[in-house]
PDB file of C-alpha atoms in Angstrom:
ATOM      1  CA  UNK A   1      40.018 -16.641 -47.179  1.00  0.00           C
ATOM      2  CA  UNK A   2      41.855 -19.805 -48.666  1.00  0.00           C
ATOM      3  CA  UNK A   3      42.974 -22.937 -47.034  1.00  0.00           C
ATOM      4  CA  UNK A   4      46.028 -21.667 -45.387  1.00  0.00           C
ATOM      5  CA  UNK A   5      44.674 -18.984 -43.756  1.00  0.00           C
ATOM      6  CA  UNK A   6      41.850 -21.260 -42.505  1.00  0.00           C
ATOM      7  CA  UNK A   7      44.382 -23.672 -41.179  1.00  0.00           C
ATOM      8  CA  UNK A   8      46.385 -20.770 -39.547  1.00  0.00           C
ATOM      9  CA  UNK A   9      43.766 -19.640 -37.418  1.00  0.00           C
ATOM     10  CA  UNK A  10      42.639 -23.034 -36.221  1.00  0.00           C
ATOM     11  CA  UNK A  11      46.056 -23.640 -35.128  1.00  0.00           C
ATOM     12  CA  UNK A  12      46.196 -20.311 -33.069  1.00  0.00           C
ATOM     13  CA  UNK A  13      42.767 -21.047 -31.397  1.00  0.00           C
ATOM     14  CA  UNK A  14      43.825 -24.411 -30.247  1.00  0.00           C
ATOM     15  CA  UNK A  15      47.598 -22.991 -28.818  1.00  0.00           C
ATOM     16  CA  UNK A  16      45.613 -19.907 -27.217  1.00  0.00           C
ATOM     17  CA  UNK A  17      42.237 -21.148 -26.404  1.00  0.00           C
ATOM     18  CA  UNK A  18      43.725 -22.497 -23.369  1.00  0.00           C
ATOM     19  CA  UNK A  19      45.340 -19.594 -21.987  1.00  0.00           C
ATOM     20  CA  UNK A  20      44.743 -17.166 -19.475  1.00  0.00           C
ATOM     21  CA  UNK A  21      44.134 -14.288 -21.536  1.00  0.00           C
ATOM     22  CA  UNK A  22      41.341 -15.772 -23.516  1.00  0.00           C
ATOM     23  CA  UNK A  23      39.561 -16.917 -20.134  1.00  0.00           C
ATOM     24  CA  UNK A  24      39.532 -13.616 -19.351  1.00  0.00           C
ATOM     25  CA  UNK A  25      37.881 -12.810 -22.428  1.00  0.00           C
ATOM     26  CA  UNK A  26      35.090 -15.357 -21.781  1.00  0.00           C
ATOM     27  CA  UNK A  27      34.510 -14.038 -18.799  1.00  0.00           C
ATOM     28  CA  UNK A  28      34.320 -10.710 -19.653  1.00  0.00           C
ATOM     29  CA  UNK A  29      31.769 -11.318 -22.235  1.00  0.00           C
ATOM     30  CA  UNK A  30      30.060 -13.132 -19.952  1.00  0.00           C
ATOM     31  CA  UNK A  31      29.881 -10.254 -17.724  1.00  0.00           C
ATOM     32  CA  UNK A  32      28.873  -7.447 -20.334  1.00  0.00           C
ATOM     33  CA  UNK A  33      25.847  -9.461 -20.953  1.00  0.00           C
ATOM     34  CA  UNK A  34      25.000 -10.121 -17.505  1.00  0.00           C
ATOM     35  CA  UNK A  35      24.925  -6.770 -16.726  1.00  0.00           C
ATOM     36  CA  UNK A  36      23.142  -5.622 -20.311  1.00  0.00           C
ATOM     37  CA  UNK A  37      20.496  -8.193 -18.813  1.00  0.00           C
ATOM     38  CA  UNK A  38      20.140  -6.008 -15.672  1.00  0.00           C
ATOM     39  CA  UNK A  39      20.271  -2.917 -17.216  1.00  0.00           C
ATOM     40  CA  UNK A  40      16.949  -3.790 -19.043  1.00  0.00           C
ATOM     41  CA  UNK A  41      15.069  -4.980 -16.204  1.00  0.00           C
ATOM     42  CA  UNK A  42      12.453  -2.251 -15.373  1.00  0.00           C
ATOM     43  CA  UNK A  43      12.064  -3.238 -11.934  1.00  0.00           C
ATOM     44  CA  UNK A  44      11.696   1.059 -11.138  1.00  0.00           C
ATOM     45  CA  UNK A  45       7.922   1.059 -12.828  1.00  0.00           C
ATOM     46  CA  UNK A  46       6.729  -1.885 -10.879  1.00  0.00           C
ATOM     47  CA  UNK A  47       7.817   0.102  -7.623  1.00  0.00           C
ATOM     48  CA  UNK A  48       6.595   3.009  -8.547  1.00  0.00           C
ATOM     49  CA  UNK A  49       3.483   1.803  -9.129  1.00  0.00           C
ATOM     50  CA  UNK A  50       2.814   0.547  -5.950  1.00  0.00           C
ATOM     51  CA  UNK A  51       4.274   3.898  -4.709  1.00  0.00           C
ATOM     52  CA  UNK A  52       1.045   5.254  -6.581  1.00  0.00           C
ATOM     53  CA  UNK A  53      -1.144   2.651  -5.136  1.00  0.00           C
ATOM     54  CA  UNK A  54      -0.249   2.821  -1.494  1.00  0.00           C
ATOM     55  CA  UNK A  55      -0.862   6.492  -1.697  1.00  0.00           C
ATOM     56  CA  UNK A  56      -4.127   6.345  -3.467  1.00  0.00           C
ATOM     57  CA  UNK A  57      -5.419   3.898  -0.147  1.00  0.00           C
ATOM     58  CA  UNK A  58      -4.102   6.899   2.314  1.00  0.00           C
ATOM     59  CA  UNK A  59      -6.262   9.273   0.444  1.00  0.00           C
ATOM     60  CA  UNK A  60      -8.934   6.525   0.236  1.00  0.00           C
ATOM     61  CA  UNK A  61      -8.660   6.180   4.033  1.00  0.00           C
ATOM     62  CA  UNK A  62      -8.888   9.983   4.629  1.00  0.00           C
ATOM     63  CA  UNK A  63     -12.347  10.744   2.664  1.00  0.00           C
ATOM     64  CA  UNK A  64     -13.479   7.370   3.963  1.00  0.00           C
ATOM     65  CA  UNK A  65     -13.054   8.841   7.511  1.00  0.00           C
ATOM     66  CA  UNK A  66     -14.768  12.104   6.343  1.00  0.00           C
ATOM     67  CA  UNK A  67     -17.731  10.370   5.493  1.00  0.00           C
ATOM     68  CA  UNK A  68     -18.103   8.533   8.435  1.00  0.00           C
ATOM     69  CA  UNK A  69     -17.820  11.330  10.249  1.00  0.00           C
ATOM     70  CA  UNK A  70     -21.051  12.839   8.332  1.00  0.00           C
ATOM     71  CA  UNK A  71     -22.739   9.449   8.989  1.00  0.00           C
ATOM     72  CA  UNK A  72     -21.971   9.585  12.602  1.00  0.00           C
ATOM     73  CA  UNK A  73     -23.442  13.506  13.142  1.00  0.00           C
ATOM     74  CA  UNK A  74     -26.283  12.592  11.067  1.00  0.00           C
ATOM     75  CA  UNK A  75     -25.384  14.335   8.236  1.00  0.00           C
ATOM     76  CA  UNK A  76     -25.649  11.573   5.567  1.00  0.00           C
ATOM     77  CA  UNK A  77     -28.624   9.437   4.995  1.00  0.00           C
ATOM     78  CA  UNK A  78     -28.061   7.833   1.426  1.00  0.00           C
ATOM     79  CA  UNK A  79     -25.253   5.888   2.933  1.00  0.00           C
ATOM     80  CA  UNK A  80     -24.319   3.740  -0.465  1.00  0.00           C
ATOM     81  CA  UNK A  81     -21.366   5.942  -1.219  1.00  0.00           C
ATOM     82  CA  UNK A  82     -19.675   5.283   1.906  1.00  0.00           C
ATOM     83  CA  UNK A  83     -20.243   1.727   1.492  1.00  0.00           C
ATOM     84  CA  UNK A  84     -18.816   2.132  -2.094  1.00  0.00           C
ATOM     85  CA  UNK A  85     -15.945   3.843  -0.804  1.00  0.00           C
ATOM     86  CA  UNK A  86     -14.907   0.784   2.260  1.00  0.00           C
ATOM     87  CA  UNK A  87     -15.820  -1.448  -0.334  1.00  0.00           C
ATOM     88  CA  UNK A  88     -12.868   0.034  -2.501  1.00  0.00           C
ATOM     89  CA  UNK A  89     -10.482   0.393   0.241  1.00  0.00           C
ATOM     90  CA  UNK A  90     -10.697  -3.373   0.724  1.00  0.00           C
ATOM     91  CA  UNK A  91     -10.522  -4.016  -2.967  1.00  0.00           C
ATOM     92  CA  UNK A  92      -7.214  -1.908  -3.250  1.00  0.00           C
ATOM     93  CA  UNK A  93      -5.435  -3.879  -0.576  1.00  0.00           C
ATOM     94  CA  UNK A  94      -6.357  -6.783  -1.966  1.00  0.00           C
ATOM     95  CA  UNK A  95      -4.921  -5.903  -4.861  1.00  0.00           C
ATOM     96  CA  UNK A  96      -1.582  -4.704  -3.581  1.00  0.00           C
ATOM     97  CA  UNK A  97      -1.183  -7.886  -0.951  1.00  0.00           C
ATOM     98  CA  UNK A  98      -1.594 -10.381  -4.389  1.00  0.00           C
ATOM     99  CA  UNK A  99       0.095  -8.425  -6.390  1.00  0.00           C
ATOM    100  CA  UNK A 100       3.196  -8.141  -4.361  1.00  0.00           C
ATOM    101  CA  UNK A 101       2.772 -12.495  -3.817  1.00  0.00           C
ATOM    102  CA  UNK A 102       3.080 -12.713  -7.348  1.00  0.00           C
ATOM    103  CA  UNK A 103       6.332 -11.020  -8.077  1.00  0.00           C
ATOM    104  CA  UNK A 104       7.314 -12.804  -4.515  1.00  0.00           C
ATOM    105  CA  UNK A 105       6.963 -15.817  -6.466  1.00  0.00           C
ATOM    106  CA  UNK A 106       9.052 -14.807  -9.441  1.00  0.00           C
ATOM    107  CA  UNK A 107      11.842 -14.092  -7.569  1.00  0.00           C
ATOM    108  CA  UNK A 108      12.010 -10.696  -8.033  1.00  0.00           C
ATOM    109  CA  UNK A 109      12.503  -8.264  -4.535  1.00  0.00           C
ATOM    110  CA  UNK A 110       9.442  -7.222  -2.300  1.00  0.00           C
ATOM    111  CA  UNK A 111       8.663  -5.892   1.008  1.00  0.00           C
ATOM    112  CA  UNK A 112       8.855  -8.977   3.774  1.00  0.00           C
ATOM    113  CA  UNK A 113       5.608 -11.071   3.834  1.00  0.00           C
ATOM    114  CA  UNK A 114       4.704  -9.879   7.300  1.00  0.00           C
ATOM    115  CA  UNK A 115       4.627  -6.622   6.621  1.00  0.00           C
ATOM    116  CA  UNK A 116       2.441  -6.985   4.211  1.00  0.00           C
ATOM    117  CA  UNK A 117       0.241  -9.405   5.665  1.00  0.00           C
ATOM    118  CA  UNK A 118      -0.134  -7.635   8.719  1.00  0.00           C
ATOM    119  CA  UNK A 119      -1.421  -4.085   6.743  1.00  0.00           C
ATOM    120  CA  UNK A 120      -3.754  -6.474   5.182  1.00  0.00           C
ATOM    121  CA  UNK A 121      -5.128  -8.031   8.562  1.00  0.00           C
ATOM    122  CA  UNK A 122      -5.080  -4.314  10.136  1.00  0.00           C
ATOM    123  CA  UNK A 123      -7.050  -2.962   6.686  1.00  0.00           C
ATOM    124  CA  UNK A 124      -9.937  -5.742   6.740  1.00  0.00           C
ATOM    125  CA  UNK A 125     -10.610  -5.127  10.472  1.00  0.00           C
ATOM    126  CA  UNK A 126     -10.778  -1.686  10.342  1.00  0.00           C
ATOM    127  CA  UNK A 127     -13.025  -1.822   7.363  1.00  0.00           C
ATOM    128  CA  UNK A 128     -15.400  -4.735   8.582  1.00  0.00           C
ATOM    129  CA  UNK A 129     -16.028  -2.406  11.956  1.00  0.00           C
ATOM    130  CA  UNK A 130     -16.487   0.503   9.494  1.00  0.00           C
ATOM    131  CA  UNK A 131     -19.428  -1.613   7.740  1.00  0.00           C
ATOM    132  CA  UNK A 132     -20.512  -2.439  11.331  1.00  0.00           C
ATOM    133  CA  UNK A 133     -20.163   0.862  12.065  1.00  0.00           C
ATOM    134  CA  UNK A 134     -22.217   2.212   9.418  1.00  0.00           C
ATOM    135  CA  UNK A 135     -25.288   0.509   9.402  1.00  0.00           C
ATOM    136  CA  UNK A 136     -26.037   0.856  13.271  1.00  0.00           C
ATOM    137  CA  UNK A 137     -25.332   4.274  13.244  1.00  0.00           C
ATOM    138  CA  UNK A 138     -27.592   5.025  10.470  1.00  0.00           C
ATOM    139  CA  UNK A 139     -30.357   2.918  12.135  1.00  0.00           C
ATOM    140  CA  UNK A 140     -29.027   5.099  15.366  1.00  0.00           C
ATOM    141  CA  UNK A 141     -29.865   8.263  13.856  1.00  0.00           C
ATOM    142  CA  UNK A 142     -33.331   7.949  12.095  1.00  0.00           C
ATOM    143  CA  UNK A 143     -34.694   6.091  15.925  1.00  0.00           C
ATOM    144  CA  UNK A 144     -33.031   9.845  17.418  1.00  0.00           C
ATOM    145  CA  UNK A 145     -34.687  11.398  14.881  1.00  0.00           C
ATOM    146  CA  UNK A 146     -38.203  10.319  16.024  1.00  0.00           C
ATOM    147  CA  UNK A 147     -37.166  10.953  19.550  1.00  0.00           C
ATOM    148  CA  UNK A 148     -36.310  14.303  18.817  1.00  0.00           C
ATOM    149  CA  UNK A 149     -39.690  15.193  16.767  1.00  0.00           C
ATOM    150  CA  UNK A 150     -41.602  13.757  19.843  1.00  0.00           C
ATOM    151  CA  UNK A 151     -39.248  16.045  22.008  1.00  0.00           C
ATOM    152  CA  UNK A 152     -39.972  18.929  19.546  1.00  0.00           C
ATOM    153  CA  UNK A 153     -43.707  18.536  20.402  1.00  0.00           C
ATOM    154  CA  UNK A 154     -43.744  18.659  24.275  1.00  0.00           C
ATOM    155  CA  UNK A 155     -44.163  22.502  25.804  1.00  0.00           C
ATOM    156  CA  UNK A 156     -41.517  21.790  28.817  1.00  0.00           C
ATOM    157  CA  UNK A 157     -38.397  22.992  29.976  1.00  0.00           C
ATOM    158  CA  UNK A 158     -36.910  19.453  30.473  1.00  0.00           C
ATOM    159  CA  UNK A 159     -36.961  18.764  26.310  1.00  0.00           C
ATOM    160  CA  UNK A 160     -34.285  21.114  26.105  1.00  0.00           C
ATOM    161  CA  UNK A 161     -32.023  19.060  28.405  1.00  0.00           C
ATOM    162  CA  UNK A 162     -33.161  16.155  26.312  1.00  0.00           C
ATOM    163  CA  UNK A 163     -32.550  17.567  23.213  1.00  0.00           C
ATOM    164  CA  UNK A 164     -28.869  18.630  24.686  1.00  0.00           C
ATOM    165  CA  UNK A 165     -28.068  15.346  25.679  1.00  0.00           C
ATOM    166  CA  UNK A 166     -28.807  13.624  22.018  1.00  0.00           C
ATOM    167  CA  UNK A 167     -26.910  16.278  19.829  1.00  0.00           C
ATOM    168  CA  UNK A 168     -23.882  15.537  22.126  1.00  0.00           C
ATOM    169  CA  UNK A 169     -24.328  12.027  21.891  1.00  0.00           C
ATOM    170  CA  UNK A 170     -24.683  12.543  17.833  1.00  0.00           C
ATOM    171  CA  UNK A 171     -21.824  14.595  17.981  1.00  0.00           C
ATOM    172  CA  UNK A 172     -20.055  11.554  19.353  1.00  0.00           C
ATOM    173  CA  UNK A 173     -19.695  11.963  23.063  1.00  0.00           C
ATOM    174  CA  UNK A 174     -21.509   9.364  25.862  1.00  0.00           C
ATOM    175  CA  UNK A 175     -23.398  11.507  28.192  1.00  0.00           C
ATOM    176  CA  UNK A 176     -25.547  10.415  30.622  1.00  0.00           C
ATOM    177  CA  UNK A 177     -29.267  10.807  31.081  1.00  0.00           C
ATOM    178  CA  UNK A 178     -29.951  13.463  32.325  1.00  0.00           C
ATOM    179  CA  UNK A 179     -32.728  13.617  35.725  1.00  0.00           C
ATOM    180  CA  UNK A 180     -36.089  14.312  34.506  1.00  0.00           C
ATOM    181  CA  UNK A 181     -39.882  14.615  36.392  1.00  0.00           C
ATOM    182  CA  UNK A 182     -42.060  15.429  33.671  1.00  0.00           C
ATOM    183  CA  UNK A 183     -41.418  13.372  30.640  1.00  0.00           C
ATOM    184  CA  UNK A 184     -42.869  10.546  30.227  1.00  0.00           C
ATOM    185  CA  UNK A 185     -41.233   7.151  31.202  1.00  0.00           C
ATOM    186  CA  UNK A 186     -41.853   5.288  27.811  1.00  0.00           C
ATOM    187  CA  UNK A 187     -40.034   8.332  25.918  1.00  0.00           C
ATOM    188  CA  UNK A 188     -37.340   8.495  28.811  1.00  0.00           C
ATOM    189  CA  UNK A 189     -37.207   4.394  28.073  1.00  0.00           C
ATOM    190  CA  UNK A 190     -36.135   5.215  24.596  1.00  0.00           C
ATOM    191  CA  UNK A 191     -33.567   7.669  25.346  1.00  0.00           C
ATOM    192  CA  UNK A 192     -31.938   5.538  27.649  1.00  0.00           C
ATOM    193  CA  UNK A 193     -31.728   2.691  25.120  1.00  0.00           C
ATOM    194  CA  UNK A 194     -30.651   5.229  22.528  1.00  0.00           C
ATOM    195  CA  UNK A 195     -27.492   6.297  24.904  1.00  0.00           C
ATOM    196  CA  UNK A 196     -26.602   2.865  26.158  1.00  0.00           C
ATOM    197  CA  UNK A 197     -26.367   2.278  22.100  1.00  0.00           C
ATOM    198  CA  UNK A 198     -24.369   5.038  21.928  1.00  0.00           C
ATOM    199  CA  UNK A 199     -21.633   3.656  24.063  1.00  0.00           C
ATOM    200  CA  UNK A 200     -21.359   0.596  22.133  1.00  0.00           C
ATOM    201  CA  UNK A 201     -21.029   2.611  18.964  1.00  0.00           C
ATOM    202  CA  UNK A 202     -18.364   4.992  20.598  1.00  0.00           C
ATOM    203  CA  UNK A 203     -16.272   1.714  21.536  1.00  0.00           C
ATOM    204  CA  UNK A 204     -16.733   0.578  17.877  1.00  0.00           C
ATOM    205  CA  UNK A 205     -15.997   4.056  16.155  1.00  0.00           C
ATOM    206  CA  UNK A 206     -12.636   3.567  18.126  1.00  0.00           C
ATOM    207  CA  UNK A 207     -12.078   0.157  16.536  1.00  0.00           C
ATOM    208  CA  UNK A 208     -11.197   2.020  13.408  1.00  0.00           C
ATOM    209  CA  UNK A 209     -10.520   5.935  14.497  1.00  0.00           C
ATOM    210  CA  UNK A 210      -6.971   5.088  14.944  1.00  0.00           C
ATOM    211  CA  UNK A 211      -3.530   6.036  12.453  1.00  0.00           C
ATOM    212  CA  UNK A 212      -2.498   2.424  12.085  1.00  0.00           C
ATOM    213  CA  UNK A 213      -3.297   1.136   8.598  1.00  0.00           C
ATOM    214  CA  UNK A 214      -1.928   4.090   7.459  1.00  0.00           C
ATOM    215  CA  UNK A 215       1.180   4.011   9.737  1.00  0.00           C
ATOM    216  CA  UNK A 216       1.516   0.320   7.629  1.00  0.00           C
ATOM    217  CA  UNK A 217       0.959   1.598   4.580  1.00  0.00           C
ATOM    218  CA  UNK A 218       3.215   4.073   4.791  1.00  0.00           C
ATOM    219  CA  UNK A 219       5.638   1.847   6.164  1.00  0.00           C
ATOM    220  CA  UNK A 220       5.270  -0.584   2.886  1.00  0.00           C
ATOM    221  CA  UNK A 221       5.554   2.797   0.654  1.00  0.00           C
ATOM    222  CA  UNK A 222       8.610   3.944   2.122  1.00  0.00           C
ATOM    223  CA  UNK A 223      10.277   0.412   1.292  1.00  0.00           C
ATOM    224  CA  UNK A 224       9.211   0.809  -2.787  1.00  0.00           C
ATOM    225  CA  UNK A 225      10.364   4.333  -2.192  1.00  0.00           C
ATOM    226  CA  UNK A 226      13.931   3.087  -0.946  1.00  0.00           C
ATOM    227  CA  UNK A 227      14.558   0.035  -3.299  1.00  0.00           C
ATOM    228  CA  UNK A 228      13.639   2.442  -6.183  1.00  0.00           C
ATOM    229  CA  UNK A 229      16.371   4.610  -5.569  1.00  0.00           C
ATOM    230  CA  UNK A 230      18.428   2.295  -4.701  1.00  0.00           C
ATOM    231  CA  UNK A 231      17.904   0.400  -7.795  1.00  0.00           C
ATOM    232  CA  UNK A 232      18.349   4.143  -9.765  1.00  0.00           C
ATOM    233  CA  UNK A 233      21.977   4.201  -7.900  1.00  0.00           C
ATOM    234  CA  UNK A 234      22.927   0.733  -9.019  1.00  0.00           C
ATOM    235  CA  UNK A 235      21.821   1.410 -12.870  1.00  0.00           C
ATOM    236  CA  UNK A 236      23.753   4.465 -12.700  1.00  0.00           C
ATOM    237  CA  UNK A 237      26.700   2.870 -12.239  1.00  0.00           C
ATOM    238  CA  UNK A 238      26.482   0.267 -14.922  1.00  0.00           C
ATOM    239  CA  UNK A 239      27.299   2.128 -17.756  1.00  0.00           C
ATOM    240  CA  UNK A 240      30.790   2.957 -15.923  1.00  0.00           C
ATOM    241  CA  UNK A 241      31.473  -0.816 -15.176  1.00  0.00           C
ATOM    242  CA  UNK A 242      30.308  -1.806 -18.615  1.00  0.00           C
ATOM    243  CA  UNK A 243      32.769   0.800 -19.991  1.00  0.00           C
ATOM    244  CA  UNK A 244      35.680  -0.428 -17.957  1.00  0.00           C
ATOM    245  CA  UNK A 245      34.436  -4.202 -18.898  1.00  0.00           C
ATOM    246  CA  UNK A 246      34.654  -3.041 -22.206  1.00  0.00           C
ATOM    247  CA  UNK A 247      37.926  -1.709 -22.530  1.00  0.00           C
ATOM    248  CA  UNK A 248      39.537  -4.707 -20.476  1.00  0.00           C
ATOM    249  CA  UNK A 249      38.002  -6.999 -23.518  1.00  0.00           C
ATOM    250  CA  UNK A 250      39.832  -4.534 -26.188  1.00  0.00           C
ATOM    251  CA  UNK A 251      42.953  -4.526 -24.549  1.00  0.00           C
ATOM    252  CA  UNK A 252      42.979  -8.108 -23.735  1.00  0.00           C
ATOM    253  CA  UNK A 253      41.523  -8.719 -27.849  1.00  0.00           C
ATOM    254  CA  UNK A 254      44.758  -6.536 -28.876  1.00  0.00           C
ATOM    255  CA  UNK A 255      46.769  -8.115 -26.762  1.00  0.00           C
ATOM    256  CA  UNK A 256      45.847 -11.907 -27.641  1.00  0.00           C
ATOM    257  CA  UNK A 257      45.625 -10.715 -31.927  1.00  0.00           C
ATOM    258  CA  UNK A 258      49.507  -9.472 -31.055  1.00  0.00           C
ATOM    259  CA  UNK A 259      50.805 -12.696 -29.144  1.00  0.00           C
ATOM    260  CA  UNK A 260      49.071 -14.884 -31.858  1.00  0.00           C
ATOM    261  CA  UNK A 261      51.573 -13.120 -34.824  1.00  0.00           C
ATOM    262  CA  UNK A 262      54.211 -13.347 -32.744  1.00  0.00           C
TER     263      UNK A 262
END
């Protein structure tokens, strides 16, 4: 290119540059690369994988529950893998609550703080009773234990009605003591106790026997669920408004190269 042409083309650029038409262009350019920038952001994974985490806790929450109800009929006694298991269903909600801060804090979008903060309150209640829960009812179970192999060993009618009254309190139910003449009082002593016990462990087994952590969880999943798809829709339609951007700038290129020789 030799001096002339040089010279030609600065002159053009400073008659032009000032024009509508090559705004336009700016701005356009401008825009394809804003939305290039968007198109990259992966913003789908991140939701998706707290679509994957929120329903890994419900099926946390669900064996949980089915091993406490083996603890509370007697039917575990090693009770370390049910302590693993609330141990885990804390850890994961801790997790998800400071992972969801952190992108908070970088600006990008995420479920409304009390939302979150309130499945996190609702999770480390339930799961403190639970730990409550667990080691009284185990203690619970080996004192009806005894009772029952004392029961086993006295030849009277009224042991039966004993015996009754225990298995339905095992099974979770507060009967009352039943009226008895020929046990003795120090045994009858110990059932009482055992029942009164029993009530307090009913009222705590209802702290946690409720849908509401998982009625909040599900709540926070459907959210990640929605702003996925939503996000899908939006990406979808980039490529047409990058195509239309695109042909604007051609036009408008054409159209300023054709003025300029004119």
């Amino acid at each position: 290119m030799n001096s002339s042409d040089s010279s030609t083309i600065q002159n053009i650029l400073k008659r032009k540059i000032k024009t509508p038409l090559i705004w336009i262009v700016i701005f356009i350019t401008i825009g394809l690369t804003s939305l290039f920038y968007v198109s990259q952001k992966q913003q789908a994974v991140v939701y998706n994988r707290y679509v994957e985490n929120l329903s890994e806790y419900k099926f946390l929450e669900t064996r949980l529950m089915r091993s406490l109800e083996k603890t509370r009929v007697g039917a575990i006694e090693d009770s370390s893998k049910t302590v693993a298991q609330i141990m885990s269903l804390r850890e994961i909600v801790i997790s998800i609550s400071s992972s969801i801060e952190n992108f908070r804090l970088q600006g990008d979008w995420m479920p409304p703080s009390s939302d979150v903060l309130l499945f996190e309150r609702e999770v480390f209640g339930k799961t403190a009773a639970m730990r409550q829960y667990l080691a009284k009812r185990n203690h619970w179970s080996r004192q009806v234990k005894i009772i029952n192999d004392t029961l086993y060993k006295i030849p009277d009618v009224e042991t039966g009605i004993l015996l009754s009254c225990l298995d339905s309190a095992r099974l979770g139910f507060t009967p009352s003591l039943p009226v008895t003449k020929n046990i003795s009082p120090e045994i009858i002593a110990n059932i009482e106790n055992l029942l009164a016990e029993n009530e307090e462990l009913s009222v705590l087994w209802n702290r946690f026997d409720d849908d509401n952590a998982l009625m909040l969880s599900e709540n926070l999943l459907q959210a990640f669920k929605i702003k996925s798809i939503n996000d899908e829709i939006f990406k979808s339609r980039v490529p047409q408004v990058f195509y239309f951007l695109s042909i604007i700038l051609l036009l408008s290129t054409l159209f300023f190269v054709f003025r300029s020789k004119t």
